[in-house]
PDB file of C-alpha atoms in Angstrom:
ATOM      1  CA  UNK N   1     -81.715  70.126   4.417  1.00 63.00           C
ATOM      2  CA  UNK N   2     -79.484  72.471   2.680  1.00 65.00           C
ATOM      3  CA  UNK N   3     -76.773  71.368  -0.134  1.00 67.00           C
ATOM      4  CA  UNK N   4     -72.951  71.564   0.744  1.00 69.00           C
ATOM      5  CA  UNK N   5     -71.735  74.331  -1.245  1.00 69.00           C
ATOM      6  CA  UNK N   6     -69.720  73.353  -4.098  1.00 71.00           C
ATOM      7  CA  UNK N   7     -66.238  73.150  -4.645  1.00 69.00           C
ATOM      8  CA  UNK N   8     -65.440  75.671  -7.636  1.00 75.00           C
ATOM      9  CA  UNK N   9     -61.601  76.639  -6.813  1.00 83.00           C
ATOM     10  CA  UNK N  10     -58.287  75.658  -6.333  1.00 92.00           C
ATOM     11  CA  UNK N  11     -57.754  76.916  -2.915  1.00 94.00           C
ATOM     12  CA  UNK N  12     -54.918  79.319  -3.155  1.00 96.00           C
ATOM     13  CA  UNK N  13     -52.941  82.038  -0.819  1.00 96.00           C
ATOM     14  CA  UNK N  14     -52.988  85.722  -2.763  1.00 96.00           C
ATOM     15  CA  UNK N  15     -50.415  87.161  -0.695  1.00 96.00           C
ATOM     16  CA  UNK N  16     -48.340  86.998   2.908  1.00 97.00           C
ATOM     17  CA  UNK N  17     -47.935  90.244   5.224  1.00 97.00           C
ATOM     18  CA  UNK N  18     -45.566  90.304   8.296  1.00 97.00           C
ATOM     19  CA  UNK N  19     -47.343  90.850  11.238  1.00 97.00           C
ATOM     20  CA  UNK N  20     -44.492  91.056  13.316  1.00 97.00           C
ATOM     21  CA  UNK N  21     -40.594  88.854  13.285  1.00 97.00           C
ATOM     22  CA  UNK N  22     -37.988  88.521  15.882  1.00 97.00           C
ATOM     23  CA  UNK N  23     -34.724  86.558  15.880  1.00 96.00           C
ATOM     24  CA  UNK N  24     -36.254  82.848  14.989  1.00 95.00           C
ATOM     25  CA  UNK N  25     -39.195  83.560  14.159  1.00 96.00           C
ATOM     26  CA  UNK N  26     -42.253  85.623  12.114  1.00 97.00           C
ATOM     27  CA  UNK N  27     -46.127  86.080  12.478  1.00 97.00           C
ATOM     28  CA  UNK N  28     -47.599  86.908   9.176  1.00 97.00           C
ATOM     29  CA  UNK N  29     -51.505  87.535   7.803  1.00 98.00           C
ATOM     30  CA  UNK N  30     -51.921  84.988   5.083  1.00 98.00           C
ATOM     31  CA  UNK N  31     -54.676  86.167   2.737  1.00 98.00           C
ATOM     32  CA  UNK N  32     -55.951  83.355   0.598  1.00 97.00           C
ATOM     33  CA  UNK N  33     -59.178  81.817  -1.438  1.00 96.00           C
ATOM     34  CA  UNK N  34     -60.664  79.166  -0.124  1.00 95.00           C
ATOM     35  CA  UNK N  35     -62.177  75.990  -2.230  1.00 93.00           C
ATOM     36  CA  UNK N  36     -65.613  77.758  -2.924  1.00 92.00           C
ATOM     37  CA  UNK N  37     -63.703  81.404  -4.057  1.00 92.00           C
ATOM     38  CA  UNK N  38     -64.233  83.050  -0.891  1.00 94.00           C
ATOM     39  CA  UNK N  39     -61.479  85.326   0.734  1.00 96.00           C
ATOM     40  CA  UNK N  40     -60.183  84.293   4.124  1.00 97.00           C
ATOM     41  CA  UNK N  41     -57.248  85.932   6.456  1.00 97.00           C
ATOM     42  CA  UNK N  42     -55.085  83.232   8.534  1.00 97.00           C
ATOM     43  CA  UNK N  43     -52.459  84.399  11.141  1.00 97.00           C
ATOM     44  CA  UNK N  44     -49.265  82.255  10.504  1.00 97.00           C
ATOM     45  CA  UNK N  45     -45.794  81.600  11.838  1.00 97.00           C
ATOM     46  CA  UNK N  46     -42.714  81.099  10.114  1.00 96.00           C
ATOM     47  CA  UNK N  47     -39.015  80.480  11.051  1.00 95.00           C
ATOM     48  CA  UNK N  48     -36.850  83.323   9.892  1.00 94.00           C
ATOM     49  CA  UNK N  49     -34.007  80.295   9.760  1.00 91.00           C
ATOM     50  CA  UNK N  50     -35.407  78.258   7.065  1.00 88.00           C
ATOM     51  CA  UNK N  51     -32.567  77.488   4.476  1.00 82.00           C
ATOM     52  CA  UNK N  52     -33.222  77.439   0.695  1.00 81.00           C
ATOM     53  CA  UNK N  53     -35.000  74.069  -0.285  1.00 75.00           C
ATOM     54  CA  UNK N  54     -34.424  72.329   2.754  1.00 81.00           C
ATOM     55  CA  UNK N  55     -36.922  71.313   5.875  1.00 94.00           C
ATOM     56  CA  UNK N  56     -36.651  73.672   8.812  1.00 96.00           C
ATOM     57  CA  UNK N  57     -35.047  70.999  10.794  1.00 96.00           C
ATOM     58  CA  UNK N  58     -34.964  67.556  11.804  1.00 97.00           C
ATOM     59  CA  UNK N  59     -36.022  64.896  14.402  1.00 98.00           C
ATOM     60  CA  UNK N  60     -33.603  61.842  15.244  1.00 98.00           C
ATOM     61  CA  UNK N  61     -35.265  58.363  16.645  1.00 98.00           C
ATOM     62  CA  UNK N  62     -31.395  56.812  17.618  1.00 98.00           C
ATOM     63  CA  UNK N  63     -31.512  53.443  18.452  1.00 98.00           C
ATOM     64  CA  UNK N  64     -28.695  52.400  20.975  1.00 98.00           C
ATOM     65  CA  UNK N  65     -27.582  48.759  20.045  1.00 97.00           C
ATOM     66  CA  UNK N  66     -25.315  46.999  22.630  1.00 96.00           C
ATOM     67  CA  UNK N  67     -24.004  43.694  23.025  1.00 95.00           C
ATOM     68  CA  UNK N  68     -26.256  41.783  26.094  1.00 95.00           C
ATOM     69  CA  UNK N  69     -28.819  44.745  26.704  1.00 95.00           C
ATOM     70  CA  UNK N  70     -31.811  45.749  24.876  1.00 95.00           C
ATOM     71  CA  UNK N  71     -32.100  47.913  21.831  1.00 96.00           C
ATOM     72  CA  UNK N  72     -32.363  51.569  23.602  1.00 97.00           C
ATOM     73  CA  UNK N  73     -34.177  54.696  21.602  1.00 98.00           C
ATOM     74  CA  UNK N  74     -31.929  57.539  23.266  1.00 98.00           C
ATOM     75  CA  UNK N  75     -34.456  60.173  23.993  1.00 98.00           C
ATOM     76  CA  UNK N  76     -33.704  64.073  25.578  1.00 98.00           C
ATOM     77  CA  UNK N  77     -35.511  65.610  28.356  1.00 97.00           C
ATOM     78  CA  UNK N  78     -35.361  69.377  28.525  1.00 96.00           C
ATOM     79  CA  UNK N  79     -37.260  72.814  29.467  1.00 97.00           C
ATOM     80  CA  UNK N  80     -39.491  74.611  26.965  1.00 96.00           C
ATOM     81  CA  UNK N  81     -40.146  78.029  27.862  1.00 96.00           C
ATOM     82  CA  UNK N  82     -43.075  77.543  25.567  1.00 95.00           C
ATOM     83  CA  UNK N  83     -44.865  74.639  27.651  1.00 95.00           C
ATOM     84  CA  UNK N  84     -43.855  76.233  30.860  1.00 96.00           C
ATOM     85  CA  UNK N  85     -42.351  72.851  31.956  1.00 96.00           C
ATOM     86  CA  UNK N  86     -40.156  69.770  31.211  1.00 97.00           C
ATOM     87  CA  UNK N  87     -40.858  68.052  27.856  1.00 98.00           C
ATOM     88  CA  UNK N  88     -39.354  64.108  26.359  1.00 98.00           C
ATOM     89  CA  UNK N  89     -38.990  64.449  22.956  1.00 98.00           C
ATOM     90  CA  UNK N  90     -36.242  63.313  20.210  1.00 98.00           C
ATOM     91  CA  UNK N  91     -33.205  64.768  19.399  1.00 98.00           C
ATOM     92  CA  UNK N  92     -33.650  67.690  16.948  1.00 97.00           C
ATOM     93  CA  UNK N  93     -32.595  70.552  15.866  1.00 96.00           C
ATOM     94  CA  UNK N  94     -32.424  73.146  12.620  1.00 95.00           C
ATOM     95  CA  UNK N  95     -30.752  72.229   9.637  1.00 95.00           C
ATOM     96  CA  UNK N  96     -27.468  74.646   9.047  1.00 93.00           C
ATOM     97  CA  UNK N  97     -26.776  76.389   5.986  1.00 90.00           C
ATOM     98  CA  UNK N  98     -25.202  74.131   3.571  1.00 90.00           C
ATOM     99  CA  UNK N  99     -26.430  70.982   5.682  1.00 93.00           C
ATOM    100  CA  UNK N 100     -28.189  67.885   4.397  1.00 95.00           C
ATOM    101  CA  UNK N 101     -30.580  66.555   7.035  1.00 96.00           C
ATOM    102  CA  UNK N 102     -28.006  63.621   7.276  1.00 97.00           C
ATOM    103  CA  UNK N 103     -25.173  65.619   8.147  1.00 97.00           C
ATOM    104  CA  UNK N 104     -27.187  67.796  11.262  1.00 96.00           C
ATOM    105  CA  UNK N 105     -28.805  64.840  12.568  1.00 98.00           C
ATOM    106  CA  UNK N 106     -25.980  63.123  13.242  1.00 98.00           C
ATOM    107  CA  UNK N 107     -24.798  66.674  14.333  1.00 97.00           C
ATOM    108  CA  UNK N 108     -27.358  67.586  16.873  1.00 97.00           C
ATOM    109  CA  UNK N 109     -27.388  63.662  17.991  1.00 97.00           C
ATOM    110  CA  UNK N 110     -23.833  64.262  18.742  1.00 97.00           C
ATOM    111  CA  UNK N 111     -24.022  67.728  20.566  1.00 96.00           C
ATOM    112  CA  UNK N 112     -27.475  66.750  22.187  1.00 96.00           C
ATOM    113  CA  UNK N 113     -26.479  63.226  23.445  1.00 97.00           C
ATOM    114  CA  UNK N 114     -22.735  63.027  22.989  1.00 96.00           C
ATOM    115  CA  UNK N 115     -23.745  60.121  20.481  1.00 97.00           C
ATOM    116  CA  UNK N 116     -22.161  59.049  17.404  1.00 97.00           C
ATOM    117  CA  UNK N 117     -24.510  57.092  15.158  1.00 97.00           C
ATOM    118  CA  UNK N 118     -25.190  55.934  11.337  1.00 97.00           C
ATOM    119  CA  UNK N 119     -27.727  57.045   9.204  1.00 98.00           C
ATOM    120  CA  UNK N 120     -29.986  54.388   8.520  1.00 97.00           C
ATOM    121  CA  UNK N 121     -32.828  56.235   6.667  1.00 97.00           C
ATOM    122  CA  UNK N 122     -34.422  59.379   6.299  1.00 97.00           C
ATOM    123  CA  UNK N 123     -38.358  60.559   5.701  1.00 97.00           C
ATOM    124  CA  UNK N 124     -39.673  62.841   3.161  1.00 96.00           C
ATOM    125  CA  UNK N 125     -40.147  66.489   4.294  1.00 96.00           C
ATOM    126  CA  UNK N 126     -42.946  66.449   6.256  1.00 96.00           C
ATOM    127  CA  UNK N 127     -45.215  69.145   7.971  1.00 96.00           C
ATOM    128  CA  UNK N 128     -45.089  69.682  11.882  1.00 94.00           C
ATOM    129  CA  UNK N 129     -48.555  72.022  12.666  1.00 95.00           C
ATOM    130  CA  UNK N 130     -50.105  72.992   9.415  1.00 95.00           C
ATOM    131  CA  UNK N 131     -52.884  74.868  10.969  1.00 96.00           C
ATOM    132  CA  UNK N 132     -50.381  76.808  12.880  1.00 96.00           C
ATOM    133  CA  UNK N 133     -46.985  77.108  10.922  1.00 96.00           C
ATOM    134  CA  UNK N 134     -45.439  76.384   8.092  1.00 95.00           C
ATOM    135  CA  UNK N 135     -42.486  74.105   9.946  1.00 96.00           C
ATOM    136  CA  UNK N 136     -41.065  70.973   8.297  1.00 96.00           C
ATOM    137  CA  UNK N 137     -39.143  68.468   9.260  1.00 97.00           C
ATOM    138  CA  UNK N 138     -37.729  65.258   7.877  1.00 97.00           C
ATOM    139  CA  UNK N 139     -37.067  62.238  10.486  1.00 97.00           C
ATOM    140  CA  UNK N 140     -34.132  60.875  10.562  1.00 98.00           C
ATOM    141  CA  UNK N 141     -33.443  57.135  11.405  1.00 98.00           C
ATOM    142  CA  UNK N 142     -29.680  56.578  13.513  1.00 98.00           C
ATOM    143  CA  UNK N 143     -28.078  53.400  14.802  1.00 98.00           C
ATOM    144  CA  UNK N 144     -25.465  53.411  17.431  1.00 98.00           C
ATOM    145  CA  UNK N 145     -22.924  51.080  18.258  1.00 98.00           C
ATOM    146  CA  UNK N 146     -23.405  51.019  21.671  1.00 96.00           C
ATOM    147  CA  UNK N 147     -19.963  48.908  21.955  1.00 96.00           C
ATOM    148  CA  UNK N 148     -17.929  51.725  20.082  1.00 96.00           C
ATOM    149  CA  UNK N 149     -15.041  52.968  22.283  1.00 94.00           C
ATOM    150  CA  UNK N 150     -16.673  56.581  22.216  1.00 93.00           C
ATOM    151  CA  UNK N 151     -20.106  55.791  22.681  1.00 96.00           C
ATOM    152  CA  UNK N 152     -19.432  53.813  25.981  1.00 93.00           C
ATOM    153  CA  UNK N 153     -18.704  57.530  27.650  1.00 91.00           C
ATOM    154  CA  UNK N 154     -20.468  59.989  25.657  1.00 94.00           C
ATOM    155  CA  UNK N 155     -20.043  63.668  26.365  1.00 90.00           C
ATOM    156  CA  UNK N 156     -22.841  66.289  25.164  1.00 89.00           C
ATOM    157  CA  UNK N 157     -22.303  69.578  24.542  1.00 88.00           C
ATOM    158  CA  UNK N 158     -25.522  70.802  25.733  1.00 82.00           C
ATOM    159  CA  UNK N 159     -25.327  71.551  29.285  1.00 79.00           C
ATOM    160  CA  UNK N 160     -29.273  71.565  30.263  1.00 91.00           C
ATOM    161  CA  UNK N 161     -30.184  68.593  28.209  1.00 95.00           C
ATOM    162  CA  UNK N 162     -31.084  65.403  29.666  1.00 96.00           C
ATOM    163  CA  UNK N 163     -30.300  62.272  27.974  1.00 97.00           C
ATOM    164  CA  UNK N 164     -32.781  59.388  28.761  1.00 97.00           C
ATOM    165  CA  UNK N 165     -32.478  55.314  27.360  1.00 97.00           C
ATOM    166  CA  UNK N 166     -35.673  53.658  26.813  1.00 97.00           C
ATOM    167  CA  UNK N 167     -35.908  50.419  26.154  1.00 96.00           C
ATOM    168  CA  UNK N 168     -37.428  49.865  22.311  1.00 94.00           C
ATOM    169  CA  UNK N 169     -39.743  47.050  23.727  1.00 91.00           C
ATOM    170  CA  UNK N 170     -40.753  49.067  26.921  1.00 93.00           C
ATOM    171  CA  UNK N 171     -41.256  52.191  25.277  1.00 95.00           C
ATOM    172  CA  UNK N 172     -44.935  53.100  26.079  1.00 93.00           C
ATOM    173  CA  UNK N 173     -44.565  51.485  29.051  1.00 94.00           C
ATOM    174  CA  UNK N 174     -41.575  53.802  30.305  1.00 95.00           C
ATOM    175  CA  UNK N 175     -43.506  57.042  29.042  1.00 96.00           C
ATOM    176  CA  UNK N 176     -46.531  56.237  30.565  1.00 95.00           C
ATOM    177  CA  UNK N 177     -44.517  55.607  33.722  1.00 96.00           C
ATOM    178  CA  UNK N 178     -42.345  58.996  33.294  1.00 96.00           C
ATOM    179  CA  UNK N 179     -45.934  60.841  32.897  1.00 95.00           C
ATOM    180  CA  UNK N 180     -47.261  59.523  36.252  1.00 95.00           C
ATOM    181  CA  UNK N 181     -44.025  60.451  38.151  1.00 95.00           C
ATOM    182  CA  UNK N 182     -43.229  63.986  36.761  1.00 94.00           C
ATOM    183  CA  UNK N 183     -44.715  67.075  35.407  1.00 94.00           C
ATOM    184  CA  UNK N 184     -43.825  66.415  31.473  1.00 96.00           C
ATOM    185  CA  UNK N 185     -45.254  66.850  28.300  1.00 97.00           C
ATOM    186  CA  UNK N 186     -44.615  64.096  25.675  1.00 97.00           C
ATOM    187  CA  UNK N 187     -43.757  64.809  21.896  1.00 97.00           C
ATOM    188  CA  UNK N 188     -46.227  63.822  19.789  1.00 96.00           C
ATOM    189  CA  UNK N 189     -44.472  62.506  17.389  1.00 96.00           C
ATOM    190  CA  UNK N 190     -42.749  60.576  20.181  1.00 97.00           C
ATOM    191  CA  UNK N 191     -46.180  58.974  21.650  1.00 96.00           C
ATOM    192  CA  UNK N 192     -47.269  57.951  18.667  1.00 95.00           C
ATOM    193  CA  UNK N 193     -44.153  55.859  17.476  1.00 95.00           C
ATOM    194  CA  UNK N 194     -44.565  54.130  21.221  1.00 94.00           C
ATOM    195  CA  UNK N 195     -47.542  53.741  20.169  1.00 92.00           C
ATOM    196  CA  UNK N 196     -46.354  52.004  17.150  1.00 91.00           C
ATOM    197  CA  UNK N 197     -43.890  49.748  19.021  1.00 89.00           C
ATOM    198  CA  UNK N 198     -46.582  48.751  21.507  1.00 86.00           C
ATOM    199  CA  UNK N 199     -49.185  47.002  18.458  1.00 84.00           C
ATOM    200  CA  UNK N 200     -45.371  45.902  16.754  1.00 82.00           C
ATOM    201  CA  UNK N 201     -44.415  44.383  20.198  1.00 77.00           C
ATOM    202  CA  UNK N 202     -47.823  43.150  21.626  1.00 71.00           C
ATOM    203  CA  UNK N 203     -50.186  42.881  19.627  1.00 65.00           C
ATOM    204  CA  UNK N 204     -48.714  42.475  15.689  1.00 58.00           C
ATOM    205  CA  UNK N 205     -52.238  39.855  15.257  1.00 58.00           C
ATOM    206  CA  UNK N 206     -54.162  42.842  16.230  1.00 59.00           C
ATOM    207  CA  UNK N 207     -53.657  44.570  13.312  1.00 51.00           C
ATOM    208  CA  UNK N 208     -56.690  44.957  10.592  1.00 55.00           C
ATOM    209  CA  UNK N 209     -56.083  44.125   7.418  1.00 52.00           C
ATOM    210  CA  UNK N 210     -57.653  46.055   4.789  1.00 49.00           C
ATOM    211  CA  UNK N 211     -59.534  44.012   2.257  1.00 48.00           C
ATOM    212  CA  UNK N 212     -58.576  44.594  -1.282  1.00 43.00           C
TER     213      UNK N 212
END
């Protein structure tokens, strides 16, 4: 049985070449060395958008809170040329020149949903497809007064978005459902936090505990 080989470098990239680059975005032929020295080629994408130190954009999980109804995450159903069909993800959108990721959250909630919500926290930058691209994002967590005058009527500026309520509680549930009834792709990110809510919800005595 032959030895793994051994690790003798700091992988690192030696240089970037554009492929080819439209309006949003670029493919590039990243040449770099890999942990045992060798020299590999990688075909890459990259948004031509992406605003000195700053993610590429952001992701919102809004919670609607209302007086006598259930916490709500407010969730957008919309065509992606890409997927070929419908797809239920979070708000988001690309962070503006200038912008924190506070400021175009609550931005693209607002022109996505017609929403205006609070910042409640916000994530680290964080990598979308690293085998892919070289996209980042940073989540960003909103509460909405569901009981504000302007959030009883909201108007969105986006005219083929759909704007969906899911219970917090029922989230898996209402996915899964929304799978079996229509052609859509899911989010990821979005199954996983149902995901989440579902062991939080159900089954919080479920959860191992790793021994010290």
């Amino acid at each position: 049985m032959s030895s793994p080989p051994k690790l003798t470098t700091i992988p690192n990239v030696v240089k970037e070449e554009v492929i080819a680059s439209g309006k949003w975005l670029k493919l590039e032929k990243t040449t770099y060395v890999d942990p045992v020295g060798n020299t590999r080629t990688w075909e890459t994408t990259k948004r031509t958008t992406r605003q000195a130190n700053a993610a590429d954009g952001v992701g919102i999980i809004a919670l609607l809170k209302r007086t006598l109804h259930k916490d709500c995450v407010v969730m957008v159903k919309q065509f992606r040329p890409p997927i070929g069909c419908c797809t239920l993800e979070f708000p988001a959108g690309l962070i503006d020149e200038g912008e924190s990721a506070e400021i175009a959250a609550l931005r693209e909630l607002k022109e996505e949903t017609g929403y205006k919500g609070e910042v409640v926290g916000v994530t680290p930058v964080t990598c979308l497809d690293p085998g892919l691209s070289n996209c980042t994002t940073q989540i960003v967590m909103v509460n909405i007064n569901g009981d504000d005058l302007e959030n009883t009527n909201p108007t969105q500026q986006l005219e083929f978005v759909e704007v969906l309520l899911l219970p917090l509680d029922e989230f898996q549930r209402e996915i899964d459902d929304l799978m079996k009834k229509e052609k859509i792709v899911v989010d990821s990110k979005v199954y996983i936090y149902g995901m989440g809510m579902s062991q939080a919800f159900f089954k919080p005595n479920e959860l191992r505990v790793l021994k010290q």
